[in-house]
PDB file of C-alpha atoms in Angstrom:
ATOM      1  CA  UNK A   1       4.061  -4.291  31.531  1.00 51.00           C
ATOM      2  CA  UNK A   2       5.602  -3.140  28.310  1.00 52.00           C
ATOM      3  CA  UNK A   3       8.556  -5.376  28.686  1.00 57.00           C
ATOM      4  CA  UNK A   4       6.460  -8.401  29.551  1.00 56.00           C
ATOM      5  CA  UNK A   5       4.337  -8.056  26.462  1.00 54.00           C
ATOM      6  CA  UNK A   6       7.160  -7.047  24.093  1.00 55.00           C
ATOM      7  CA  UNK A   7       5.617  -3.666  23.272  1.00 53.00           C
ATOM      8  CA  UNK A   8       7.960  -1.158  21.641  1.00 59.00           C
ATOM      9  CA  UNK A   9       5.493   1.697  21.849  1.00 57.00           C
ATOM     10  CA  UNK A  10       2.298   2.222  23.686  1.00 56.00           C
ATOM     11  CA  UNK A  11       0.615   3.605  20.552  1.00 59.00           C
ATOM     12  CA  UNK A  12       1.012   1.566  17.358  1.00 60.00           C
ATOM     13  CA  UNK A  13      -1.770   2.577  14.922  1.00 67.00           C
ATOM     14  CA  UNK A  14      -2.223   1.505  11.364  1.00 77.00           C
ATOM     15  CA  UNK A  15      -3.175   5.094  10.436  1.00 81.00           C
ATOM     16  CA  UNK A  16      -0.941   8.114  11.217  1.00 84.00           C
ATOM     17  CA  UNK A  17      -2.145  10.323  14.123  1.00 82.00           C
ATOM     18  CA  UNK A  18      -2.860  13.393  11.857  1.00 88.00           C
ATOM     19  CA  UNK A  19      -5.238  11.460   9.640  1.00 90.00           C
ATOM     20  CA  UNK A  20      -6.949  10.002  12.696  1.00 87.00           C
ATOM     21  CA  UNK A  21      -7.598  13.479  14.056  1.00 90.00           C
ATOM     22  CA  UNK A  22      -9.115  14.476  10.739  1.00 93.00           C
ATOM     23  CA  UNK A  23     -11.340  11.370  10.704  1.00 90.00           C
ATOM     24  CA  UNK A  24     -12.530  12.028  14.254  1.00 89.00           C
ATOM     25  CA  UNK A  25     -13.354  15.655  13.416  1.00 92.00           C
ATOM     26  CA  UNK A  26     -15.329  14.478  10.364  1.00 93.00           C
ATOM     27  CA  UNK A  27     -17.188  11.952  12.650  1.00 90.00           C
ATOM     28  CA  UNK A  28     -18.014  14.766  15.089  1.00 89.00           C
ATOM     29  CA  UNK A  29     -19.330  16.999  12.297  1.00 91.00           C
ATOM     30  CA  UNK A  30     -21.456  14.174  10.868  1.00 90.00           C
ATOM     31  CA  UNK A  31     -22.794  13.530  14.388  1.00 87.00           C
ATOM     32  CA  UNK A  32     -23.797  17.169  14.848  1.00 86.00           C
ATOM     33  CA  UNK A  33     -25.581  17.159  11.425  1.00 88.00           C
ATOM     34  CA  UNK A  34     -27.322  13.904  12.252  1.00 85.00           C
ATOM     35  CA  UNK A  35     -28.564  15.190  15.602  1.00 81.00           C
ATOM     36  CA  UNK A  36     -29.834  18.406  14.016  1.00 81.00           C
ATOM     37  CA  UNK A  37     -31.616  16.348  11.350  1.00 85.00           C
ATOM     38  CA  UNK A  38     -33.232  14.110  14.010  1.00 79.00           C
ATOM     39  CA  UNK A  39     -34.233  17.058  16.142  1.00 74.00           C
ATOM     40  CA  UNK A  40     -36.811  15.549  18.532  1.00 70.00           C
ATOM     41  CA  UNK A  41     -38.376  17.151  21.575  1.00 71.00           C
ATOM     42  CA  UNK A  42     -37.998  13.954  23.743  1.00 68.00           C
ATOM     43  CA  UNK A  43     -34.382  13.290  22.714  1.00 71.00           C
ATOM     44  CA  UNK A  44     -31.407  15.116  24.334  1.00 75.00           C
ATOM     45  CA  UNK A  45     -29.417  16.238  21.297  1.00 78.00           C
ATOM     46  CA  UNK A  46     -26.157  16.814  23.164  1.00 80.00           C
ATOM     47  CA  UNK A  47     -26.149  13.287  24.592  1.00 80.00           C
ATOM     48  CA  UNK A  48     -27.081  11.837  21.205  1.00 83.00           C
ATOM     49  CA  UNK A  49     -24.305  13.686  19.456  1.00 86.00           C
ATOM     50  CA  UNK A  50     -21.599  12.620  21.908  1.00 88.00           C
ATOM     51  CA  UNK A  51     -23.012   9.079  22.121  1.00 88.00           C
ATOM     52  CA  UNK A  52     -22.981   8.639  18.274  1.00 89.00           C
ATOM     53  CA  UNK A  53     -19.434  10.104  18.068  1.00 91.00           C
ATOM     54  CA  UNK A  54     -18.286   7.756  20.853  1.00 92.00           C
ATOM     55  CA  UNK A  55     -19.678   4.614  19.336  1.00 91.00           C
ATOM     56  CA  UNK A  56     -18.244   5.412  15.895  1.00 92.00           C
ATOM     57  CA  UNK A  57     -14.901   6.544  17.311  1.00 92.00           C
ATOM     58  CA  UNK A  58     -14.655   3.455  19.471  1.00 91.00           C
ATOM     59  CA  UNK A  59     -15.013   1.261  16.381  1.00 90.00           C
ATOM     60  CA  UNK A  60     -12.503   3.316  14.592  1.00 90.00           C
ATOM     61  CA  UNK A  61     -10.114   3.138  17.525  1.00 88.00           C
ATOM     62  CA  UNK A  62     -10.386  -0.694  17.461  1.00 84.00           C
ATOM     63  CA  UNK A  63      -9.686  -0.780  13.760  1.00 86.00           C
ATOM     64  CA  UNK A  64      -6.589   1.409  13.710  1.00 86.00           C
ATOM     65  CA  UNK A  65      -4.695  -0.123  16.690  1.00 80.00           C
ATOM     66  CA  UNK A  66      -2.747  -3.349  16.705  1.00 72.00           C
ATOM     67  CA  UNK A  67      -2.460  -4.427  20.297  1.00 70.00           C
ATOM     68  CA  UNK A  68      -5.064  -6.043  22.581  1.00 69.00           C
ATOM     69  CA  UNK A  69      -4.965  -3.383  25.318  1.00 71.00           C
ATOM     70  CA  UNK A  70      -5.912  -0.638  22.849  1.00 77.00           C
ATOM     71  CA  UNK A  71      -8.760  -2.786  21.622  1.00 78.00           C
ATOM     72  CA  UNK A  72     -10.101  -3.133  25.162  1.00 79.00           C
ATOM     73  CA  UNK A  73      -9.965   0.684  25.434  1.00 84.00           C
ATOM     74  CA  UNK A  74     -11.920   0.877  22.208  1.00 87.00           C
ATOM     75  CA  UNK A  75     -14.571  -1.431  23.579  1.00 85.00           C
ATOM     76  CA  UNK A  76     -14.847   0.741  26.747  1.00 85.00           C
ATOM     77  CA  UNK A  77     -15.316   3.797  24.446  1.00 90.00           C
ATOM     78  CA  UNK A  78     -18.158   2.054  22.643  1.00 89.00           C
ATOM     79  CA  UNK A  79     -19.686   0.920  25.949  1.00 84.00           C
ATOM     80  CA  UNK A  80     -19.696   4.508  27.283  1.00 86.00           C
ATOM     81  CA  UNK A  81     -21.205   5.704  23.961  1.00 88.00           C
ATOM     82  CA  UNK A  82     -23.987   3.172  24.284  1.00 82.00           C
ATOM     83  CA  UNK A  83     -24.678   4.258  27.867  1.00 81.00           C
ATOM     84  CA  UNK A  84     -24.900   7.856  26.699  1.00 83.00           C
ATOM     85  CA  UNK A  85     -27.204   6.817  23.877  1.00 81.00           C
ATOM     86  CA  UNK A  86     -29.504   5.121  26.412  1.00 77.00           C
ATOM     87  CA  UNK A  87     -29.538   8.428  28.347  1.00 77.00           C
ATOM     88  CA  UNK A  88     -30.359  10.324  25.148  1.00 79.00           C
ATOM     89  CA  UNK A  89     -33.258   8.127  24.046  1.00 75.00           C
ATOM     90  CA  UNK A  90     -34.229   6.533  27.344  1.00 70.00           C
ATOM     91  CA  UNK A  91     -37.692   7.931  27.457  1.00 68.00           C
ATOM     92  CA  UNK A  92     -38.374   6.950  23.842  1.00 68.00           C
ATOM     93  CA  UNK A  93     -36.841   3.440  23.861  1.00 68.00           C
ATOM     94  CA  UNK A  94     -36.506   1.873  27.300  1.00 69.00           C
ATOM     95  CA  UNK A  95     -35.124  -1.267  25.701  1.00 72.00           C
ATOM     96  CA  UNK A  96     -31.912   0.676  25.035  1.00 67.00           C
ATOM     97  CA  UNK A  97     -31.430   1.069  28.797  1.00 70.00           C
ATOM     98  CA  UNK A  98     -31.686  -2.705  29.211  1.00 75.00           C
ATOM     99  CA  UNK A  99     -29.161  -3.249  26.375  1.00 76.00           C
ATOM    100  CA  UNK A 100     -26.769  -0.760  28.025  1.00 73.00           C
ATOM    101  CA  UNK A 101     -26.991  -2.668  31.353  1.00 77.00           C
ATOM    102  CA  UNK A 102     -26.376  -5.903  29.430  1.00 80.00           C
ATOM    103  CA  UNK A 103     -23.326  -4.383  27.759  1.00 78.00           C
ATOM    104  CA  UNK A 104     -22.010  -3.189  31.130  1.00 78.00           C
ATOM    105  CA  UNK A 105     -22.205  -6.765  32.472  1.00 82.00           C
ATOM    106  CA  UNK A 106     -20.435  -7.995  29.384  1.00 82.00           C
ATOM    107  CA  UNK A 107     -17.641  -5.486  29.733  1.00 79.00           C
ATOM    108  CA  UNK A 108     -17.256  -6.342  33.414  1.00 81.00           C
ATOM    109  CA  UNK A 109     -16.840 -10.054  32.580  1.00 82.00           C
ATOM    110  CA  UNK A 110     -14.343  -9.221  29.714  1.00 80.00           C
ATOM    111  CA  UNK A 111     -12.230  -6.972  31.987  1.00 78.00           C
ATOM    112  CA  UNK A 112     -12.388  -9.515  34.845  1.00 77.00           C
ATOM    113  CA  UNK A 113     -11.212 -12.214  32.494  1.00 78.00           C
ATOM    114  CA  UNK A 114      -8.317 -10.103  31.401  1.00 75.00           C
ATOM    115  CA  UNK A 115      -7.299  -9.464  34.994  1.00 73.00           C
ATOM    116  CA  UNK A 116      -7.585 -13.088  35.964  1.00 68.00           C
ATOM    117  CA  UNK A 117      -5.389 -14.101  32.993  1.00 72.00           C
ATOM    118  CA  UNK A 118      -2.866 -11.388  33.985  1.00 70.00           C
ATOM    119  CA  UNK A 119      -2.701 -12.663  37.544  1.00 65.00           C
ATOM    120  CA  UNK A 120      -2.315 -16.223  36.253  1.00 64.00           C
ATOM    121  CA  UNK A 121       0.569 -15.180  34.005  1.00 68.00           C
ATOM    122  CA  UNK A 122       2.250 -13.208  36.762  1.00 66.00           C
ATOM    123  CA  UNK A 123       1.925 -15.516  39.774  1.00 63.00           C
ATOM    124  CA  UNK A 124       1.584 -18.910  38.031  1.00 61.00           C
ATOM    125  CA  UNK A 125      -1.200 -19.736  40.536  1.00 56.00           C
ATOM    126  CA  UNK A 126      -4.440 -18.101  41.599  1.00 48.00           C
ATOM    127  CA  UNK A 127      -4.662 -19.775  44.979  1.00 53.00           C
ATOM    128  CA  UNK A 128      -4.653 -17.318  47.912  1.00 50.00           C
ATOM    129  CA  UNK A 129      -2.162 -19.278  50.028  1.00 58.00           C
ATOM    130  CA  UNK A 130       0.469 -18.664  47.341  1.00 59.00           C
ATOM    131  CA  UNK A 131      -0.382 -14.977  47.325  1.00 57.00           C
ATOM    132  CA  UNK A 132       0.238 -14.608  51.114  1.00 65.00           C
ATOM    133  CA  UNK A 133       3.950 -14.361  50.484  1.00 64.00           C
ATOM    134  CA  UNK A 134       3.426 -10.916  48.928  1.00 61.00           C
ATOM    135  CA  UNK A 135       3.822  -8.992  52.147  1.00 62.00           C
ATOM    136  CA  UNK A 136       5.851  -5.768  52.366  1.00 55.00           C
TER     137      UNK A 136
END
């Protein structure tokens, strides 16, 4: 896959790795402070902390990487963070659960589109009779 897409490295960030680790630790500390500030009896603070960190880190991950595959991973991190946020505040805001389900459907369509494009690039046809020649 790396040769097909002319990737020299799997990891090509705009920001050096050391600075990224520092930024992620700062995001985690801010998330803990925010969850302690919003201490609510109906909200699960552990889920909220990890959810907030995942959402912010997913956006940061998208911003610092150059290739499309890393951006898809960033969107998946954001999607998992939104799912955890819906678990944290599900009893308070049930609309968050519906938005998380909608985001899951959107991510499924996005990944399915990437796979279909990949099959089309590899086999030049998506018809099953052309794929029957792929026997062992």
